[in-house]
PDB file of C-alpha atoms in Angstrom:
ATOM      1  CA  THR A 261     -59.138  14.087  -0.355  1.00 61.00           C
ATOM      2  CA  HIS A 262     -59.972  14.316  -4.534  1.00 86.00           C
ATOM      3  CA  LYS A 263     -57.406  11.834  -5.919  1.00 89.00           C
ATOM      4  CA  ASN A 264     -60.332   9.694  -7.627  1.00 92.00           C
ATOM      5  CA  HIS A 265     -61.837  13.088  -8.878  1.00 92.00           C
ATOM      6  CA  PRO A 266     -61.865  12.979 -12.845  1.00 93.00           C
ATOM      7  CA  CYS A 267     -59.654  16.086 -12.874  1.00 90.00           C
ATOM      8  CA  SER A 268     -56.975  14.313 -10.617  1.00 91.00           C
ATOM      9  CA  LEU A 269     -57.085  10.879 -12.712  1.00 94.00           C
ATOM     10  CA  TRP A 270     -56.734  13.336 -15.710  1.00 95.00           C
ATOM     11  CA  ALA A 271     -53.626  14.784 -14.524  1.00 94.00           C
ATOM     12  CA  ARG A 272     -51.758  11.642 -13.681  1.00 93.00           C
ATOM     13  CA  GLN A 273     -52.622  10.354 -17.048  1.00 95.00           C
ATOM     14  CA  SER A 274     -49.834  11.842 -18.595  1.00 96.00           C
ATOM     15  CA  LYS A 275     -46.757  14.690 -17.977  1.00 96.00           C
ATOM     16  CA  GLY A 276     -48.340  17.121 -20.902  1.00 97.00           C
ATOM     17  CA  ASN A 277     -51.664  16.987 -18.920  1.00 97.00           C
ATOM     18  CA  PHE A 278     -49.856  17.130 -15.619  1.00 96.00           C
ATOM     19  CA  TYR A 279     -47.519  20.199 -16.244  1.00 97.00           C
ATOM     20  CA  TRP A 280     -50.556  21.929 -18.148  1.00 96.00           C
ATOM     21  CA  LEU A 281     -52.278  21.593 -14.547  1.00 95.00           C
ATOM     22  CA  ILE A 282     -49.407  22.965 -12.689  1.00 96.00           C
ATOM     23  CA  GLY A 283     -49.112  25.973 -14.853  1.00 97.00           C
ATOM     24  CA  TYR A 284     -52.893  26.468 -14.719  1.00 96.00           C
ATOM     25  CA  GLY A 285     -52.852  26.162 -10.399  1.00 96.00           C
ATOM     26  CA  LYS A 286     -50.139  28.844 -10.746  1.00 98.00           C
ATOM     27  CA  GLU A 287     -52.246  31.347 -13.018  1.00 97.00           C
ATOM     28  CA  LEU A 288     -55.351  30.503 -10.862  1.00 95.00           C
ATOM     29  CA  CYS A 289     -53.183  31.449  -7.678  1.00 97.00           C
ATOM     30  CA  LYS A 290     -51.633  34.608  -9.283  1.00 97.00           C
ATOM     31  CA  GLU A 291     -55.176  35.876  -9.906  1.00 92.00           C
ATOM     32  CA  TYR A 292     -56.587  34.991  -6.088  1.00 93.00           C
ATOM     33  CA  THR A 293     -53.453  37.190  -4.975  1.00 95.00           C
ATOM     34  CA  TRP A 294     -54.063  39.845  -7.476  1.00 92.00           C
ATOM     35  CA  ARG A 295     -58.028  40.074  -5.982  1.00 89.00           C
ATOM     36  CA  TYR A 296     -57.494  39.305  -2.349  1.00 91.00           C
ATOM     37  CA  LYS A 297     -54.033  40.497  -1.657  1.00 94.00           C
ATOM     38  CA  ARG A 298     -53.004  37.098  -0.082  1.00 96.00           C
ATOM     39  CA  LYS A 299     -52.022  34.037  -1.209  1.00 97.00           C
ATOM     40  CA  HIS A 300     -54.321  30.801  -1.820  1.00 97.00           C
ATOM     41  CA  LYS A 301     -53.384  27.912   0.572  1.00 96.00           C
ATOM     42  CA  SER A 302     -53.084  25.923  -2.582  1.00 95.00           C
ATOM     43  CA  LYS A 303     -50.125  28.065  -3.702  1.00 97.00           C
ATOM     44  CA  LYS A 304     -47.692  25.885  -1.560  1.00 97.00           C
ATOM     45  CA  VAL A 305     -48.834  22.368  -2.737  1.00 95.00           C
ATOM     46  CA  ILE A 306     -48.968  23.609  -6.681  1.00 96.00           C
ATOM     47  CA  ASP A 307     -45.427  25.098  -6.022  1.00 98.00           C
ATOM     48  CA  TRP A 308     -44.555  21.294  -4.431  1.00 97.00           C
ATOM     49  CA  CYS A 309     -45.548  19.797  -7.666  1.00 95.00           C
ATOM     50  CA  ASN A 310     -43.789  22.166  -9.533  1.00 97.00           C
ATOM     51  CA  ASN A 311     -40.740  21.693  -7.694  1.00 98.00           C
ATOM     52  CA  ASN A 312     -41.057  17.547  -7.824  1.00 96.00           C
ATOM     53  CA  LYS A 313     -42.604  17.473 -11.097  1.00 94.00           C
ATOM     54  CA  ASP A 314     -39.572  15.875 -13.027  1.00 92.00           C
ATOM     55  CA  LEU A 315     -39.503  12.749 -10.321  1.00 94.00           C
ATOM     56  CA  LEU A 316     -42.350  11.664 -11.516  1.00 92.00           C
ATOM     57  CA  ILE A 317     -43.020   8.536 -14.429  1.00 93.00           C
ATOM     58  CA  PHE A 318     -45.959   8.876 -16.751  1.00 93.00           C
ATOM     59  CA  GLN A 319     -46.866   6.685 -19.457  1.00 90.00           C
ATOM     60  CA  SER A 320     -47.060   9.344 -21.784  1.00 93.00           C
ATOM     61  CA  ALA A 321     -45.464  12.823 -22.091  1.00 95.00           C
ATOM     62  CA  ASP A 322     -48.699  13.917 -24.795  1.00 96.00           C
ATOM     63  CA  ILE A 323     -51.139  16.348 -23.609  1.00 96.00           C
ATOM     64  CA  GLN A 324     -54.470  14.223 -23.456  1.00 95.00           C
ATOM     65  CA  THR A 325     -58.073  15.919 -24.076  1.00 95.00           C
ATOM     66  CA  PHE A 326     -59.275  17.519 -21.109  1.00 95.00           C
ATOM     67  CA  THR A 327     -61.577  15.515 -19.031  1.00 95.00           C
ATOM     68  CA  GLN A 328     -65.023  17.324 -18.216  1.00 96.00           C
ATOM     69  CA  ALA A 329     -66.072  17.292 -14.325  1.00 95.00           C
ATOM     70  CA  LEU A 330     -69.863  18.175 -15.077  1.00 95.00           C
ATOM     71  CA  PRO A 331     -73.330  17.009 -15.844  1.00 97.00           C
ATOM     72  CA  ASP A 332     -73.482  15.064 -18.800  1.00 97.00           C
ATOM     73  CA  ARG A 333     -76.102  17.487 -20.755  1.00 97.00           C
ATOM     74  CA  TYR A 334     -73.414  20.037 -21.236  1.00 97.00           C
ATOM     75  CA  LYS A 335     -70.436  18.059 -22.262  1.00 97.00           C
ATOM     76  CA  CYS A 336     -69.384  18.371 -25.804  1.00 96.00           C
ATOM     77  CA  SER A 337     -66.312  18.566 -28.256  1.00 96.00           C
ATOM     78  CA  SER A 338     -65.489  21.983 -26.603  1.00 96.00           C
ATOM     79  CA  PRO A 339     -64.315  21.705 -22.995  1.00 95.00           C
ATOM     80  CA  ILE A 340     -64.389  25.814 -22.743  1.00 95.00           C
ATOM     81  CA  GLN A 341     -67.812  25.713 -24.777  1.00 95.00           C
ATOM     82  CA  ALA A 342     -68.882  23.066 -21.698  1.00 96.00           C
ATOM     83  CA  TYR A 343     -67.734  24.808 -19.042  1.00 95.00           C
ATOM     84  CA  ARG A 344     -69.130  28.270 -20.244  1.00 94.00           C
ATOM     85  CA  GLU A 345     -72.396  26.446 -20.612  1.00 95.00           C
ATOM     86  CA  TYR A 346     -72.387  25.045 -17.716  1.00 96.00           C
ATOM     87  CA  TYR A 347     -71.586  28.178 -15.321  1.00 93.00           C
ATOM     88  CA  LEU A 348     -73.803  30.397 -17.155  1.00 94.00           C
ATOM     89  CA  LYS A 349     -76.998  27.494 -16.674  1.00 94.00           C
ATOM     90  CA  GLU A 350     -75.877  26.158 -13.071  1.00 94.00           C
ATOM     91  CA  LYS A 351     -73.392  28.474 -11.570  1.00 91.00           C
ATOM     92  CA  ILE A 352     -74.243  32.340 -12.308  1.00 90.00           C
ATOM     93  CA  ARG A 353     -76.520  32.696  -9.114  1.00 89.00           C
ATOM     94  CA  PHE A 354     -73.223  32.799  -7.040  1.00 87.00           C
ATOM     95  CA  ALA A 355     -70.805  34.525  -9.801  1.00 85.00           C
ATOM     96  CA  LYS A 356     -69.187  37.736  -8.238  1.00 84.00           C
ATOM     97  CA  TRP A 357     -66.839  40.586 -10.029  1.00 83.00           C
ATOM     98  CA  GLU A 358     -65.028  42.282  -7.843  1.00 81.00           C
ATOM     99  CA  LYS A 359     -61.951  43.348  -6.553  1.00 81.00           C
ATOM    100  CA  GLY A 360     -61.099  45.133  -9.788  1.00 80.00           C
ATOM    101  CA  ARG A 361     -62.240  42.665 -12.055  1.00 84.00           C
ATOM    102  CA  GLU A 362     -65.195  42.794 -14.757  1.00 87.00           C
ATOM    103  CA  ALA A 363     -67.076  39.946 -15.928  1.00 88.00           C
ATOM    104  CA  PRO A 364     -65.852  38.521 -18.912  1.00 88.00           C
ATOM    105  CA  ASP A 365     -67.686  39.063 -22.460  1.00 89.00           C
ATOM    106  CA  TRP A 366     -69.138  35.526 -22.343  1.00 89.00           C
ATOM    107  CA  ILE A 367     -70.746  35.929 -19.438  1.00 88.00           C
ATOM    108  CA  ILE A 368     -72.154  39.734 -19.942  1.00 83.00           C
ATOM    109  CA  GLY A 369     -73.558  39.038 -23.299  1.00 75.00           C
ATOM    110  CA  ASN A 370     -75.098  35.630 -22.510  1.00 69.00           C
ATOM    111  CA  HIS A 371     -76.622  36.293 -18.923  1.00 54.00           C
ATOM    112  CA  CYS A 372     -78.346  39.169 -20.450  1.00 50.00           C
ATOM    113  CA  THR A 373     -80.018  36.591 -22.754  1.00 46.00           C
ATOM    114  CA  THR A 374     -80.793  34.287 -20.344  1.00 47.00           C
ATOM    115  CA  VAL A 375     -82.288  36.595 -17.913  1.00 46.00           C
ATOM    116  CA  ILE A 376     -84.410  37.873 -20.543  1.00 40.00           C
ATOM    117  CA  SER A 377     -85.750  33.884 -22.230  1.00 41.00           C
ATOM    118  CA  GLN A 378     -86.818  33.014 -18.093  1.00 43.00           C
TER     119      GLN A 378
END
């Protein structure tokens, strides 16, 4: 359903991108299972991709620059910084840390600063 999403296009650019995304997806599924004691539905798709990844042909083997699928005002040379800023400014209102996980340090320190400055 999201075959033309910027991140989907990025994943298809190279073997390195595709393999990285499989690893990332597997880690997200582990985190989901740890928190909710059940498997996320995407795990089956990720496992299928992992089991069939060697059948795919890519034009490049190297990992490419990460796509940033967020508003232009947050994009910068560091995807990590870009997404952190995006989540702090636009997604913090629904963020919850429960089920045994605490908010990461970059949220705790910055969120206090953001709330005070508003």
